[in-house]
Structure formats: structure tokens, C-alpha cells
């Protein structure tokens, strides 16, 4: 669902309240999910660029990536436009074969999938964020809220937002 930046700003002030009242993870997750699809992708990307150094590749687990390998290989073979479309489909929860395949992964496999996508962006296999891209005000506020959390809380927020992406093919 897409919210206007007005409703997103309301959610943002609620999130700030939530952070002050101790439910920082839930509040940051909710406000992330109220962002536009492109803002969500941008926040994920900047979260990765800031957290990347603290996530060791080994920690993401080779076994989990094996499960995601098929989808990652499909993405590598797509054009840049198609790659962006697939990521937007995931964030927007559009029902496609790709988003249904993603939907059966565990939360940690989904996280590992996004992590690997970022690595593929860095290596030049996946469409980069445009040079000079400026994240929206809402997006940068969510990023700031995320940065206020400790590492464990950040992972929890990320795990929740990527878990909610895609389409669960077994849900009714
Ligand atoms: O043209 O298993 C825009 C541990 C604008 C260990 C765009 C772990 C328009 C256990 C939309 C911006 C807990 C450590 C273009 C795992 C435009 C374990 C493009 C944790 C081109 C897994 C935007 C792992 C694009 C963690 C292309 C914490 C955006 C993993 C792409 C964290 C964004 C992973 C991507 C994160 C973001 C990955 C691919 C934060 C990926 C982020």
C-alpha cells in the first residue's frame, strides 16, 4: 500500500513517540512500511551501506543463500529495468511468480537474499542507485530512526520488513 507523504509524516511522529516510549522496533517497522516503494528500497540500500561492514558474509550463511540462489541467478540475467521492477514488486507485494518464490523463504533467507542483492549491486551485476540520488525527507527520517537502534534491534526491524515483502503462496 502506498501512503501519501502526509500520512507518512503522521506515522513518523507516532514512530518518534514510539521510540520514546520504548517500542522502537515496532514503531520503526511501521513507519518503514508506510514509505513509498522507492523510499523503502532506498532506505534498505542506505541501511546496507551503513551496516554492511558489521555484517560478516559468513554470518549470512551459505545454506540460506543456496535456497535463494535460483532467484539471485534469475535477477543477474535480467536487464537493469527488470531488476528494479522485481525489487519494486517485492516491496509492493505484487503477486508474480518471482514474489511467490520469494514468499516461501524463511525470514533469515529473505534477509540474506537482500544482503546478496546489495553485494551484486556493488559488484555491478544489479542496477545501482542513480548517482546523486537524493533520498526523500521521509526516507531519511526512517533511516535516522533506524540508526538510533542498537544492532540487534536493527536486524529485527530489517527481518520484519523483508519478511513482509513478496507474496506468501500458501496464504489464502
Ligand atoms: O532509479 O542469516 C531507487 C545475521 C530510485 C546472521 C532505485 C543476518 C529510483 C544470520 C528506487 C532508489 C543476523 C547477521 C533506482 C542473517 C531508481 C543471518 C534503486 C543478517 C535505480 C541473514 C534502488 C543480515 C535499488 C542482514 C536498486 C542484517 C535498491 C542483512 C536496492 C541486511 C536495495 C541486508 C537493496 C540489507 C537493499 C540489504 C538491494 C539491509 C538491500 C539491503
XYZ file of C-alpha atoms and ligand atoms in Angstrom:
214
model
C 0.000 0.000 0.000
C 1.229 3.483 -0.780
C 0.691 6.316 1.648
C 0.905 9.990 0.854
C 3.800 11.803 2.430
C 1.271 13.474 4.733
C 0.127 10.218 6.324
C 3.723 9.102 6.369
C 4.654 12.208 8.368
C 1.898 11.435 10.869
C 3.210 7.910 11.196
C 6.672 9.310 11.597
C 5.684 11.426 14.589
C 3.941 8.356 16.010
C 7.134 6.435 15.456
C 9.166 9.057 17.259
C 6.699 8.774 20.152
C 7.009 5.015 19.985
C 10.769 5.259 20.150
C 10.484 7.473 23.193
C 8.031 5.100 24.858
C 10.241 2.099 24.270
C 8.558 0.337 21.367
C 11.235 1.462 18.977
C 11.337 -1.703 16.888
C 7.585 -1.786 16.228
C 7.464 1.948 15.577
C 10.381 1.962 13.159
C 8.977 -1.084 11.349
C 5.565 0.568 10.981
C 6.933 3.799 9.655
C 9.235 1.994 7.232
C 6.203 0.163 5.871
C 4.332 3.423 5.361
C 7.036 4.670 2.972
C 6.612 4.583 -0.788
C 8.090 1.552 -2.530
C 11.060 3.517 -3.874
C 11.732 5.043 -0.464
C 11.710 1.549 1.040
C 14.282 0.371 -1.493
C 16.402 3.459 -0.875
C 16.282 3.029 2.929
C 17.270 -0.643 2.598
C 20.156 0.329 0.356
C 21.473 3.016 2.700
C 20.975 0.718 5.696
C 23.134 -1.827 3.913
C 25.838 0.700 3.054
C 25.997 1.739 6.698
C 25.633 -1.713 8.258
C 27.467 -3.669 5.602
C 30.742 -3.557 7.431
C 29.251 -5.036 10.596
C 27.554 -7.954 8.799
C 30.133 -10.622 8.095
C 29.447 -12.538 4.874
C 29.915 -15.823 6.743
C 27.163 -14.831 9.151
C 24.566 -14.714 6.404
C 25.012 -18.448 5.975
C 25.874 -20.306 2.788
C 22.995 -22.737 3.247
C 20.439 -19.956 3.282
C 21.883 -18.447 0.136
C 21.684 -21.787 -1.619
C 17.925 -21.578 -1.234
C 17.918 -18.073 -2.685
C 20.434 -18.836 -5.417
C 17.829 -19.586 -8.087
C 16.181 -16.214 -7.671
C 19.508 -14.414 -7.458
C 20.636 -16.077 -10.705
C 17.394 -15.047 -12.403
C 17.989 -11.459 -11.320
C 21.565 -11.491 -12.633
C 20.231 -12.385 -16.081
C 17.681 -9.566 -16.175
C 18.075 -6.073 -17.629
C 18.514 -3.234 -15.155
C 14.902 -2.173 -15.695
C 13.649 -5.680 -14.969
C 15.835 -5.915 -11.861
C 14.334 -2.726 -10.481
C 10.842 -3.963 -11.363
C 11.350 -7.193 -9.427
C 12.549 -5.305 -6.347
C 9.592 -2.931 -6.589
C 7.251 -5.936 -6.962
C 8.676 -7.449 -3.774
C 8.305 -4.245 -1.760
C 4.825 -3.579 -3.193
C 3.812 -7.225 -2.628
C 2.612 -7.578 -6.180
C 1.641 -11.160 -6.985
C 4.126 -12.585 -9.511
C 5.883 -15.903 -9.906
C 9.019 -14.256 -8.543
C 7.374 -12.736 -5.469
C 5.662 -16.059 -4.708
C 9.008 -17.884 -4.874
C 10.468 -15.308 -2.513
C 7.452 -15.702 -0.235
C 8.343 -19.242 0.796
C 11.786 -18.281 2.179
C 12.385 -18.044 5.923
C 12.906 -14.595 7.399
C 16.673 -15.082 7.551
C 16.834 -16.339 3.978
C 14.924 -13.231 2.882
C 17.431 -11.089 4.759
C 20.321 -12.986 3.200
C 18.693 -12.543 -0.242
C 18.564 -8.745 0.157
C 22.088 -8.714 1.527
C 23.313 -10.638 -1.505
C 21.399 -8.307 -3.842
C 23.311 -5.377 -2.340
C 26.569 -7.214 -2.875
C 25.554 -7.803 -6.502
C 24.843 -4.082 -6.836
C 28.302 -3.271 -5.511
C 29.850 -5.765 -7.934
C 27.946 -4.228 -10.854
C 25.600 -7.146 -11.590
C 22.481 -5.335 -10.388
C 21.145 -1.857 -11.177
C 22.779 0.771 -8.949
C 21.023 3.574 -7.127
C 21.426 6.519 -9.548
C 24.478 8.709 -8.919
C 23.489 11.759 -6.928
C 20.191 10.141 -5.881
C 18.695 12.082 -3.034
C 16.596 10.107 -0.583
C 13.256 11.735 0.334
C 12.749 13.500 3.642
C 10.533 10.661 4.902
C 13.107 8.112 3.843
C 15.976 9.866 5.548
C 13.952 10.199 8.753
C 13.312 6.463 8.810
C 16.986 5.877 8.208
C 17.806 8.149 11.158
C 15.304 6.267 13.352
C 16.957 3.001 12.308
C 20.394 4.357 13.167
C 19.225 5.178 16.700
C 18.564 1.470 17.337
C 21.185 -0.958 18.541
C 22.444 -3.618 16.142
C 20.082 -6.351 17.364
C 17.074 -4.066 17.038
C 18.167 -3.010 13.562
C 18.309 -6.643 12.481
C 14.860 -7.244 13.969
C 13.378 -4.312 12.022
C 15.066 -5.421 8.802
C 13.990 -9.022 9.318
C 10.391 -7.914 9.832
C 10.245 -5.614 6.826
C 11.803 -8.093 4.400
C 9.662 -10.910 5.828
C 6.591 -8.945 4.972
C 7.715 -8.393 1.367
C 6.735 -10.649 -1.510
C 3.666 -12.862 -1.539
C 3.068 -15.948 0.585
C 1.807 -18.514 -1.962
C 0.276 -20.612 0.794
C -1.808 -17.832 2.334
C -5.442 -17.770 1.278
O 16.016 4.698 -10.467
O 21.246 -15.423 8.456
C 15.607 3.801 -6.430
C 22.624 -12.161 10.524
C 15.236 5.154 -7.068
C 23.110 -13.590 10.745
C 16.467 2.960 -7.376
C 21.955 -11.981 9.208
C 14.834 5.077 -8.459
C 22.091 -14.594 10.436
C 14.356 3.031 -6.065
C 16.353 4.191 -5.177
C 21.629 -11.805 11.606
C 23.840 -11.278 10.631
C 16.603 3.295 -8.710
C 21.489 -13.102 8.523
C 15.853 4.367 -9.292
C 21.589 -14.439 9.087
C 17.120 1.725 -6.963
C 21.674 -10.580 8.853
C 17.512 2.547 -9.639
C 20.887 -13.012 7.182
C 17.117 1.127 -5.781
C 21.754 -9.994 7.699
C 17.719 -0.168 -5.506
C 21.424 -8.596 7.464
C 18.276 -0.972 -6.599
C 21.301 -7.649 8.587
C 17.749 -0.575 -4.207
C 21.237 -8.212 6.196
C 18.257 -1.818 -3.715
C 20.861 -6.883 5.731
C 18.334 -2.084 -2.405
C 20.658 -6.644 4.446
C 18.850 -3.292 -1.782
C 20.257 -5.391 3.836
C 18.980 -3.280 -0.430
C 20.113 -5.367 2.487
C 19.221 -4.443 -2.611
C 19.992 -4.192 4.666
C 19.464 -4.372 0.374
C 19.655 -4.279 1.715
